PDB file of C-alpha atoms in Angstrom:
ATOM      1  CA  MET A   1      -0.088  -0.170   0.026  1.00 39.00           C
ATOM      2  CA  PRO A   2       2.004   3.291  -1.090  1.00 42.00           C
ATOM      3  CA  ALA A   3       0.990   5.276   1.903  1.00 40.00           C
ATOM      4  CA  ARG A   4       4.638   6.370   1.659  1.00 46.00           C
ATOM      5  CA  ASN A   5       6.393   6.634  -1.263  1.00 53.00           C
ATOM      6  CA  THR A   6      10.088   6.045  -2.991  1.00 54.00           C
ATOM      7  CA  THR A   7      11.313   9.392  -1.812  1.00 50.00           C
ATOM      8  CA  GLN A   8      10.339   8.398   2.265  1.00 53.00           C
ATOM      9  CA  SER A   9      12.133   4.773   1.471  1.00 54.00           C
ATOM     10  CA  ALA A  10      15.265   6.564   0.258  1.00 55.00           C
ATOM     11  CA  ALA A  11      15.204   8.797   3.020  1.00 52.00           C
ATOM     12  CA  GLU A  12      15.369   6.335   5.696  1.00 51.00           C
ATOM     13  CA  SER A  13      18.485   4.910   3.754  1.00 48.00           C
ATOM     14  CA  THR A  14      20.204   8.566   3.893  1.00 47.00           C
ATOM     15  CA  SER A  15      22.516   9.175   6.329  1.00 38.00           C
ATOM     16  CA  GLY A  16      24.158  12.411   8.136  1.00 36.00           C
ATOM     17  CA  ASN A  17      22.081  15.724   8.066  1.00 35.00           C
ATOM     18  CA  THR A  18      21.574  16.044   4.470  1.00 37.00           C
ATOM     19  CA  ALA A  19      20.800  14.332   1.352  1.00 37.00           C
ATOM     20  CA  ARG A  20      23.532  16.208  -0.451  1.00 37.00           C
ATOM     21  CA  ASP A  21      26.247  13.565   1.271  1.00 38.00           C
ATOM     22  CA  THR A  22      24.979  10.974  -1.538  1.00 38.00           C
ATOM     23  CA  ALA A  23      24.329  13.214  -4.467  1.00 38.00           C
ATOM     24  CA  GLY A  24      27.011  11.513  -6.357  1.00 39.00           C
ATOM     25  CA  SER A  25      24.848   8.610  -6.391  1.00 41.00           C
ATOM     26  CA  ALA A  26      21.616  10.164  -7.346  1.00 39.00           C
ATOM     27  CA  ALA A  27      21.669  10.124 -11.531  1.00 40.00           C
ATOM     28  CA  GLY A  28      23.861   6.648 -11.286  1.00 42.00           C
ATOM     29  CA  SER A  29      24.697   6.236 -15.079  1.00 45.00           C
ATOM     30  CA  ALA A  30      21.877   8.983 -16.094  1.00 64.00           C
ATOM     31  CA  SER A  31      22.353  12.302 -15.806  1.00 88.00           C
ATOM     32  CA  GLY A  32      19.907  14.785 -14.442  1.00 93.00           C
ATOM     33  CA  ALA A  33      18.463  15.435 -18.132  1.00 95.00           C
ATOM     34  CA  VAL A  34      18.135  12.255 -18.940  1.00 96.00           C
ATOM     35  CA  LEU A  35      16.395  11.112 -15.806  1.00 96.00           C
ATOM     36  CA  ARG A  36      13.902  14.129 -16.387  1.00 98.00           C
ATOM     37  CA  GLU A  37      13.146  12.863 -19.696  1.00 97.00           C
ATOM     38  CA  LEU A  38      12.368   9.716 -18.459  1.00 98.00           C
ATOM     39  CA  ASP A  39       9.888  11.043 -15.920  1.00 98.00           C
ATOM     40  CA  ARG A  40       8.034  13.090 -18.535  1.00 98.00           C
ATOM     41  CA  ARG A  41       7.505   9.793 -20.257  1.00 98.00           C
ATOM     42  CA  ALA A  42       6.339   7.537 -17.582  1.00 98.00           C
ATOM     43  CA  VAL A  43       4.254  10.208 -16.333  1.00 98.00           C
ATOM     44  CA  LEU A  44       2.591  10.838 -19.600  1.00 98.00           C
ATOM     45  CA  ARG A  45       2.081   7.139 -20.099  1.00 98.00           C
ATOM     46  CA  SER A  46       0.209   7.406 -16.935  1.00 98.00           C
ATOM     47  CA  ALA A  47      -1.864  10.103 -18.036  1.00 98.00           C
ATOM     48  CA  GLU A  48      -2.850   8.322 -20.936  1.00 98.00           C
ATOM     49  CA  ILE A  49      -3.780   4.844 -19.028  1.00 98.00           C
ATOM     50  CA  VAL A  50      -5.928   7.096 -16.166  1.00 97.00           C
ATOM     51  CA  ALA A  51      -7.657   8.794 -19.602  1.00 96.00           C
ATOM     52  CA  ARG A  52      -9.113   5.077 -20.337  1.00 96.00           C
ATOM     53  CA  VAL A  53     -10.865   4.860 -16.923  1.00 95.00           C
ATOM     54  CA  ARG A  54     -14.637   4.882 -17.581  1.00 93.00           C
ATOM     55  CA  GLU A  55     -16.770   6.746 -15.096  1.00 89.00           C
ATOM     56  CA  ASP A  56     -17.987   3.484 -13.632  1.00 91.00           C
ATOM     57  CA  GLN A  57     -14.672   2.581 -12.605  1.00 93.00           C
ATOM     58  CA  TRP A  58     -13.261   4.918  -9.808  1.00 92.00           C
ATOM     59  CA  ASP A  59     -14.212   2.893  -7.492  1.00 92.00           C
ATOM     60  CA  ALA A  60     -12.712  -0.245  -8.627  1.00 95.00           C
ATOM     61  CA  PRO A  61      -9.598  -1.895  -6.614  1.00 96.00           C
ATOM     62  CA  THR A  62      -6.154  -1.780  -7.328  1.00 96.00           C
ATOM     63  CA  PRO A  63      -3.271  -3.606  -6.112  1.00 94.00           C
ATOM     64  CA  CYS A  64      -2.389  -0.887  -3.364  1.00 90.00           C
ATOM     65  CA  GLY A  65      -3.960  -2.615  -0.653  1.00 78.00           C
ATOM     66  CA  GLY A  66      -7.410  -1.367   0.294  1.00 85.00           C
ATOM     67  CA  TRP A  67      -7.201   1.491  -2.068  1.00 93.00           C
ATOM     68  CA  THR A  68      -9.889   2.236  -5.069  1.00 94.00           C
ATOM     69  CA  LEU A  69      -8.658   3.764  -8.299  1.00 95.00           C
ATOM     70  CA  ARG A  70     -10.356   7.351  -6.994  1.00 93.00           C
ATOM     71  CA  ARG A  71      -8.027   6.855  -3.744  1.00 93.00           C
ATOM     72  CA  LEU A  72      -4.980   6.066  -5.882  1.00 95.00           C
ATOM     73  CA  LEU A  73      -5.573   9.131  -7.871  1.00 95.00           C
ATOM     74  CA  ALA A  74      -5.596  11.525  -4.975  1.00 94.00           C
ATOM     75  CA  HIS A  75      -2.485  10.069  -4.109  1.00 94.00           C
ATOM     76  CA  MET A  76      -0.777  10.388  -7.517  1.00 96.00           C
ATOM     77  CA  THR A  77      -2.419  13.748  -7.627  1.00 95.00           C
ATOM     78  CA  ALA A  78      -1.076  14.987  -4.482  1.00 94.00           C
ATOM     79  CA  GLN A  79       2.336  13.738  -5.246  1.00 94.00           C
ATOM     80  CA  HIS A  80       2.739  15.717  -8.473  1.00 96.00           C
ATOM     81  CA  LEU A  81       1.993  18.980  -6.886  1.00 94.00           C
ATOM     82  CA  GLY A  82       4.161  18.559  -4.009  1.00 94.00           C
ATOM     83  CA  PHE A  83       7.243  17.558  -6.172  1.00 95.00           C
ATOM     84  CA  ALA A  84       6.140  20.766  -8.584  1.00 96.00           C
ATOM     85  CA  ALA A  85       6.533  23.067  -5.372  1.00 94.00           C
ATOM     86  CA  ALA A  86       9.851  21.606  -4.524  1.00 95.00           C
ATOM     87  CA  ALA A  87      11.118  22.124  -8.341  1.00 97.00           C
ATOM     88  CA  ASP A  88       9.652  25.788  -7.748  1.00 95.00           C
ATOM     89  CA  GLY A  89      12.292  25.896  -5.019  1.00 90.00           C
ATOM     90  CA  GLY A  90      10.133  27.749  -2.438  1.00 74.00           C
ATOM     91  CA  PRO A  91       9.660  27.469   1.279  1.00 73.00           C
ATOM     92  CA  ALA A  92       8.542  23.944   2.668  1.00 73.00           C
ATOM     93  CA  ASP A  93       4.949  23.660   2.651  1.00 80.00           C
ATOM     94  CA  ALA A  94       3.707  20.268   4.005  1.00 79.00           C
ATOM     95  CA  GLY A  95      -0.102  21.752   2.940  1.00 84.00           C
ATOM     96  CA  VAL A  96       0.696  21.528  -0.461  1.00 86.00           C
ATOM     97  CA  TRP A  97       1.315  17.509  -0.365  1.00 88.00           C
ATOM     98  CA  ARG A  98      -1.944  17.370   1.470  1.00 88.00           C
ATOM     99  CA  GLU A  99      -4.259  14.996  -0.417  1.00 88.00           C
ATOM    100  CA  GLU A 100      -7.417  16.407  -1.526  1.00 84.00           C
ATOM    101  CA  PRO A 101     -10.531  13.689  -1.064  1.00 81.00           C
ATOM    102  CA  LEU A 102     -11.771  12.918  -4.560  1.00 77.00           C
ATOM    103  CA  GLU A 103     -14.964  10.938  -3.445  1.00 67.00           C
ATOM    104  CA  SER A 104     -17.111  13.949  -4.509  1.00 63.00           C
ATOM    105  CA  ALA A 105     -15.296  14.472  -8.165  1.00 60.00           C
ATOM    106  CA  ALA A 106     -17.341  13.771 -10.987  1.00 65.00           C
ATOM    107  CA  ASP A 107     -14.003  13.207 -12.948  1.00 76.00           C
ATOM    108  CA  PRO A 108     -11.104  12.376 -10.960  1.00 87.00           C
ATOM    109  CA  GLY A 109      -9.089  12.024 -14.277  1.00 90.00           C
ATOM    110  CA  ARG A 110      -9.418  15.973 -14.818  1.00 91.00           C
ATOM    111  CA  ALA A 111      -7.773  16.436 -11.602  1.00 91.00           C
ATOM    112  CA  TYR A 112      -4.867  14.563 -12.095  1.00 95.00           C
ATOM    113  CA  ALA A 113      -4.736  15.641 -15.909  1.00 95.00           C
ATOM    114  CA  ALA A 114      -3.918  19.403 -14.109  1.00 94.00           C
ATOM    115  CA  SER A 115      -1.142  18.041 -11.899  1.00 96.00           C
ATOM    116  CA  VAL A 116       0.394  16.514 -14.628  1.00 98.00           C
ATOM    117  CA  GLU A 117       0.650  19.626 -16.630  1.00 98.00           C
ATOM    118  CA  ARG A 118       1.672  21.493 -13.270  1.00 98.00           C
ATOM    119  CA  VAL A 119       4.964  18.979 -12.273  1.00 98.00           C
ATOM    120  CA  LEU A 120       6.307  18.626 -16.168  1.00 98.00           C
ATOM    121  CA  GLY A 121       5.962  22.445 -16.344  1.00 98.00           C
ATOM    122  CA  ALA A 122       8.147  22.628 -12.776  1.00 98.00           C
ATOM    123  CA  PHE A 123      10.392  19.878 -13.793  1.00 98.00           C
ATOM    124  CA  GLY A 124      11.138  21.636 -17.255  1.00 97.00           C
ATOM    125  CA  ALA A 125      12.215  24.817 -16.087  1.00 97.00           C
ATOM    126  CA  ASP A 126      14.952  26.475 -16.605  1.00 96.00           C
ATOM    127  CA  GLY A 127      17.612  25.638 -14.144  1.00 96.00           C
ATOM    128  CA  VAL A 128      15.742  23.266 -12.341  1.00 97.00           C
ATOM    129  CA  LEU A 129      18.265  20.582 -12.422  1.00 96.00           C
ATOM    130  CA  GLU A 130      20.674  22.456 -10.611  1.00 95.00           C
ATOM    131  CA  ARG A 131      18.405  22.951  -7.808  1.00 95.00           C
ATOM    132  CA  GLU A 132      17.810  21.000  -4.397  1.00 95.00           C
ATOM    133  CA  PHE A 133      14.556  19.884  -3.346  1.00 94.00           C
ATOM    134  CA  THR A 134      12.873  20.314  -0.030  1.00 91.00           C
ATOM    135  CA  LEU A 135      10.004  17.488   0.478  1.00 84.00           C
ATOM    136  CA  PRO A 136       8.240  18.108   3.874  1.00 79.00           C
ATOM    137  CA  ASP A 137       6.406  15.242   3.136  1.00 73.00           C
ATOM    138  CA  VAL A 138       9.654  13.144   3.481  1.00 69.00           C
ATOM    139  CA  HIS A 139      11.697  14.699   6.150  1.00 74.00           C
ATOM    140  CA  PRO A 140      11.921  18.508   7.391  1.00 76.00           C
ATOM    141  CA  THR A 141      15.290  19.166   6.804  1.00 82.00           C
ATOM    142  CA  TYR A 142      16.889  17.265   4.130  1.00 87.00           C
ATOM    143  CA  ARG A 143      17.214  19.004   0.633  1.00 91.00           C
ATOM    144  CA  PHE A 144      17.730  16.298  -2.380  1.00 94.00           C
ATOM    145  CA  PRO A 145      19.691  17.362  -5.313  1.00 95.00           C
ATOM    146  CA  ALA A 146      17.336  17.619  -8.096  1.00 96.00           C
ATOM    147  CA  ALA A 147      18.375  14.444 -10.196  1.00 95.00           C
ATOM    148  CA  ARG A 148      17.715  12.032  -7.193  1.00 94.00           C
ATOM    149  CA  ALA A 149      14.591  13.646  -6.468  1.00 94.00           C
ATOM    150  CA  ILE A 150      13.261  13.332 -10.216  1.00 96.00           C
ATOM    151  CA  GLY A 151      14.474   9.702 -10.019  1.00 95.00           C
ATOM    152  CA  PHE A 152      12.379   8.962  -6.957  1.00 92.00           C
ATOM    153  CA  HIS A 153       9.144  10.736  -8.706  1.00 96.00           C
ATOM    154  CA  PHE A 154      10.043   8.669 -11.809  1.00 97.00           C
ATOM    155  CA  VAL A 155       9.934   5.342  -9.961  1.00 96.00           C
ATOM    156  CA  ASP A 156       6.585   6.165  -8.432  1.00 94.00           C
ATOM    157  CA  TYR A 157       4.846   7.004 -11.799  1.00 97.00           C
ATOM    158  CA  VAL A 158       6.087   3.672 -13.358  1.00 98.00           C
ATOM    159  CA  VAL A 159       4.854   1.689 -10.604  1.00 96.00           C
ATOM    160  CA  HIS A 160       1.633   3.927 -10.075  1.00 97.00           C
ATOM    161  CA  GLY A 161       1.278   4.053 -13.797  1.00 98.00           C
ATOM    162  CA  TRP A 162       1.160   0.232 -13.748  1.00 97.00           C
ATOM    163  CA  ASP A 163      -1.029   0.180 -10.538  1.00 97.00           C
ATOM    164  CA  VAL A 164      -3.963   1.824 -12.432  1.00 98.00           C
ATOM    165  CA  ALA A 165      -3.362  -0.337 -15.741  1.00 98.00           C
ATOM    166  CA  ALA A 166      -3.981  -3.137 -13.610  1.00 97.00           C
ATOM    167  CA  ALA A 167      -6.991  -2.127 -11.854  1.00 97.00           C
ATOM    168  CA  LEU A 168      -7.970  -1.245 -15.598  1.00 97.00           C
ATOM    169  CA  GLY A 169      -6.976  -4.985 -16.790  1.00 96.00           C
ATOM    170  CA  VAL A 170      -4.689  -3.445 -19.542  1.00 96.00           C
ATOM    171  CA  PRO A 171      -1.031  -3.370 -19.741  1.00 96.00           C
ATOM    172  CA  ALA A 172       1.082  -0.536 -18.828  1.00 97.00           C
ATOM    173  CA  GLY A 173       2.745  -0.588 -22.180  1.00 95.00           C
ATOM    174  CA  TYR A 174       6.640   0.527 -20.676  1.00 96.00           C
ATOM    175  CA  ASP A 175       9.148   0.471 -23.071  1.00 95.00           C
ATOM    176  CA  ASP A 176      12.355  -1.603 -22.214  1.00 96.00           C
ATOM    177  CA  GLU A 177      14.794   1.783 -21.686  1.00 96.00           C
ATOM    178  CA  LEU A 178      12.072   2.929 -19.029  1.00 97.00           C
ATOM    179  CA  VAL A 179      11.783   0.025 -17.403  1.00 97.00           C
ATOM    180  CA  ALA A 180      15.218  -0.662 -17.387  1.00 97.00           C
ATOM    181  CA  ALA A 181      15.884   2.898 -16.088  1.00 97.00           C
ATOM    182  CA  ALA A 182      13.463   2.484 -13.218  1.00 97.00           C
ATOM    183  CA  THR A 183      14.944  -0.496 -12.246  1.00 97.00           C
ATOM    184  CA  GLU A 184      18.077   0.811 -11.669  1.00 96.00           C
ATOM    185  CA  VAL A 185      17.049   3.689  -9.649  1.00 95.00           C
ATOM    186  CA  ALA A 186      14.929   1.388  -7.908  1.00 95.00           C
ATOM    187  CA  VAL A 187      17.675  -0.801  -6.772  1.00 94.00           C
ATOM    188  CA  ARG A 188      19.722   1.889  -6.080  1.00 93.00           C
ATOM    189  CA  GLU A 189      17.036   3.490  -3.695  1.00 89.00           C
ATOM    190  CA  VAL A 190      14.695   1.064  -2.221  1.00 88.00           C
ATOM    191  CA  PRO A 191      16.664  -0.551   0.129  1.00 86.00           C
ATOM    192  CA  VAL A 192      15.420  -4.278   1.040  1.00 88.00           C
ATOM    193  CA  GLY A 193      15.149  -4.602   4.850  1.00 86.00           C
ATOM    194  CA  PRO A 194      12.995  -4.206   7.810  1.00 87.00           C
ATOM    195  CA  SER A 195      11.892  -1.296   6.687  1.00 80.00           C
ATOM    196  CA  ARG A 196       9.667  -2.889   3.885  1.00 82.00           C
ATOM    197  CA  GLU A 197       7.682  -4.738   6.659  1.00 81.00           C
ATOM    198  CA  ARG A 198       6.704  -1.422   8.629  1.00 82.00           C
ATOM    199  CA  PRO A 199       3.040  -0.470   8.657  1.00 77.00           C
ATOM    200  CA  GLY A 200       2.512   2.217   5.549  1.00 69.00           C
ATOM    201  CA  ALA A 201       5.637   1.116   3.961  1.00 73.00           C
ATOM    202  CA  ALA A 202       6.063   2.471   0.486  1.00 74.00           C
ATOM    203  CA  PHE A 203       6.809  -0.919  -0.888  1.00 83.00           C
ATOM    204  CA  ARG A 204       6.256  -4.317   0.762  1.00 85.00           C
ATOM    205  CA  PRO A 205       9.266  -6.977   0.294  1.00 89.00           C
ATOM    206  CA  PRO A 206      10.154  -8.499  -2.968  1.00 92.00           C
ATOM    207  CA  VAL A 207       7.464 -11.094  -4.400  1.00 93.00           C
ATOM    208  CA  GLU A 208       8.956 -14.229  -5.348  1.00 92.00           C
ATOM    209  CA  LEU A 209       8.451 -14.909  -9.333  1.00 91.00           C
ATOM    210  CA  THR A 210       7.578 -18.473 -10.495  1.00 88.00           C
ATOM    211  CA  GLY A 211       8.443 -19.566 -14.142  1.00 87.00           C
ATOM    212  CA  PRO A 212       9.652 -16.523 -16.973  1.00 91.00           C
ATOM    213  CA  ALA A 213       9.326 -13.347 -16.199  1.00 93.00           C
ATOM    214  CA  GLY A 214       9.900 -10.289 -18.099  1.00 95.00           C
ATOM    215  CA  ALA A 215      11.834  -7.225 -17.027  1.00 97.00           C
ATOM    216  CA  GLU A 216       8.325  -5.290 -16.038  1.00 97.00           C
ATOM    217  CA  GLU A 217       7.719  -7.960 -13.905  1.00 96.00           C
ATOM    218  CA  ARG A 218      10.754  -8.187 -12.286  1.00 96.00           C
ATOM    219  CA  LEU A 219      11.018  -4.580 -11.296  1.00 97.00           C
ATOM    220  CA  LEU A 220       7.435  -4.844  -9.422  1.00 96.00           C
ATOM    221  CA  ALA A 221       8.059  -7.994  -8.045  1.00 96.00           C
ATOM    222  CA  PHE A 222      11.490  -6.299  -6.586  1.00 96.00           C
ATOM    223  CA  LEU A 223       9.158  -3.480  -5.547  1.00 95.00           C
ATOM    224  CA  GLY A 224       6.971  -5.933  -3.467  1.00 93.00           C
ATOM    225  CA  ARG A 225       3.931  -5.696  -6.473  1.00 93.00           C
ATOM    226  CA  ASP A 226       2.623  -8.747  -7.573  1.00 94.00           C
ATOM    227  CA  PRO A 227       2.525  -8.485 -11.187  1.00 95.00           C
ATOM    228  CA  ARG A 228       0.623 -11.241 -12.148  1.00 93.00           C
ATOM    229  CA  TRP A 229      -1.987  -9.295  -9.500  1.00 95.00           C
ATOM    230  CA  SER A 230      -5.572  -8.805 -11.255  1.00 91.00           C
ATOM    231  CA  PRO A 231      -8.826  -6.968  -9.999  1.00 87.00           C
ATOM    232  CA  LYS A 232     -10.811 -10.010 -10.349  1.00 79.00           C
TER     233      LYS A 232
END
């Protein structure tokens, strides 16, 4: 159940008073510009998947514990808005990250589409890759290098895009490059250990797969998702 995101998992593995100590691991073999483009592709794909949700499907179950599609979209929308505020470089404001209930929204997809436009605009701004992101939803004082923060966001939306697709019974349709890059970031930033057993952990312990599995299935299993989950 994604009550906490990749960023929180990474923050738990960061020692010292600032995430800048680990800036060298932020981008791995990918530059900030490459990660930003990968993130853009993942987010746009998530928007395409969300656009397929019918009006009668918003209360359908998802792979995220007891969350419905409507509840998952509230989380995804809030995270986009929080990351966008962080990219803007303004003072930390935990209120920006607050999830607004979408129970009364006739079309939660519209709110999500607006949040997609907001975060992609913020990440695409001039100079954003030289900034540090304050993520108060994670920690009140850590400042994360832009590339690392965008990497967190990237993995979150690869996984959440799949969550929505699985709830609809359709493939996420990620290309090999995107899956490989998300796997690299996930292995680096999402530790395997006791933190995954805690209530509300972003990702559960890895799922053991039986039989042949593709790269996307292996990524999902590493992050505690059952790639063969079905709403039926």
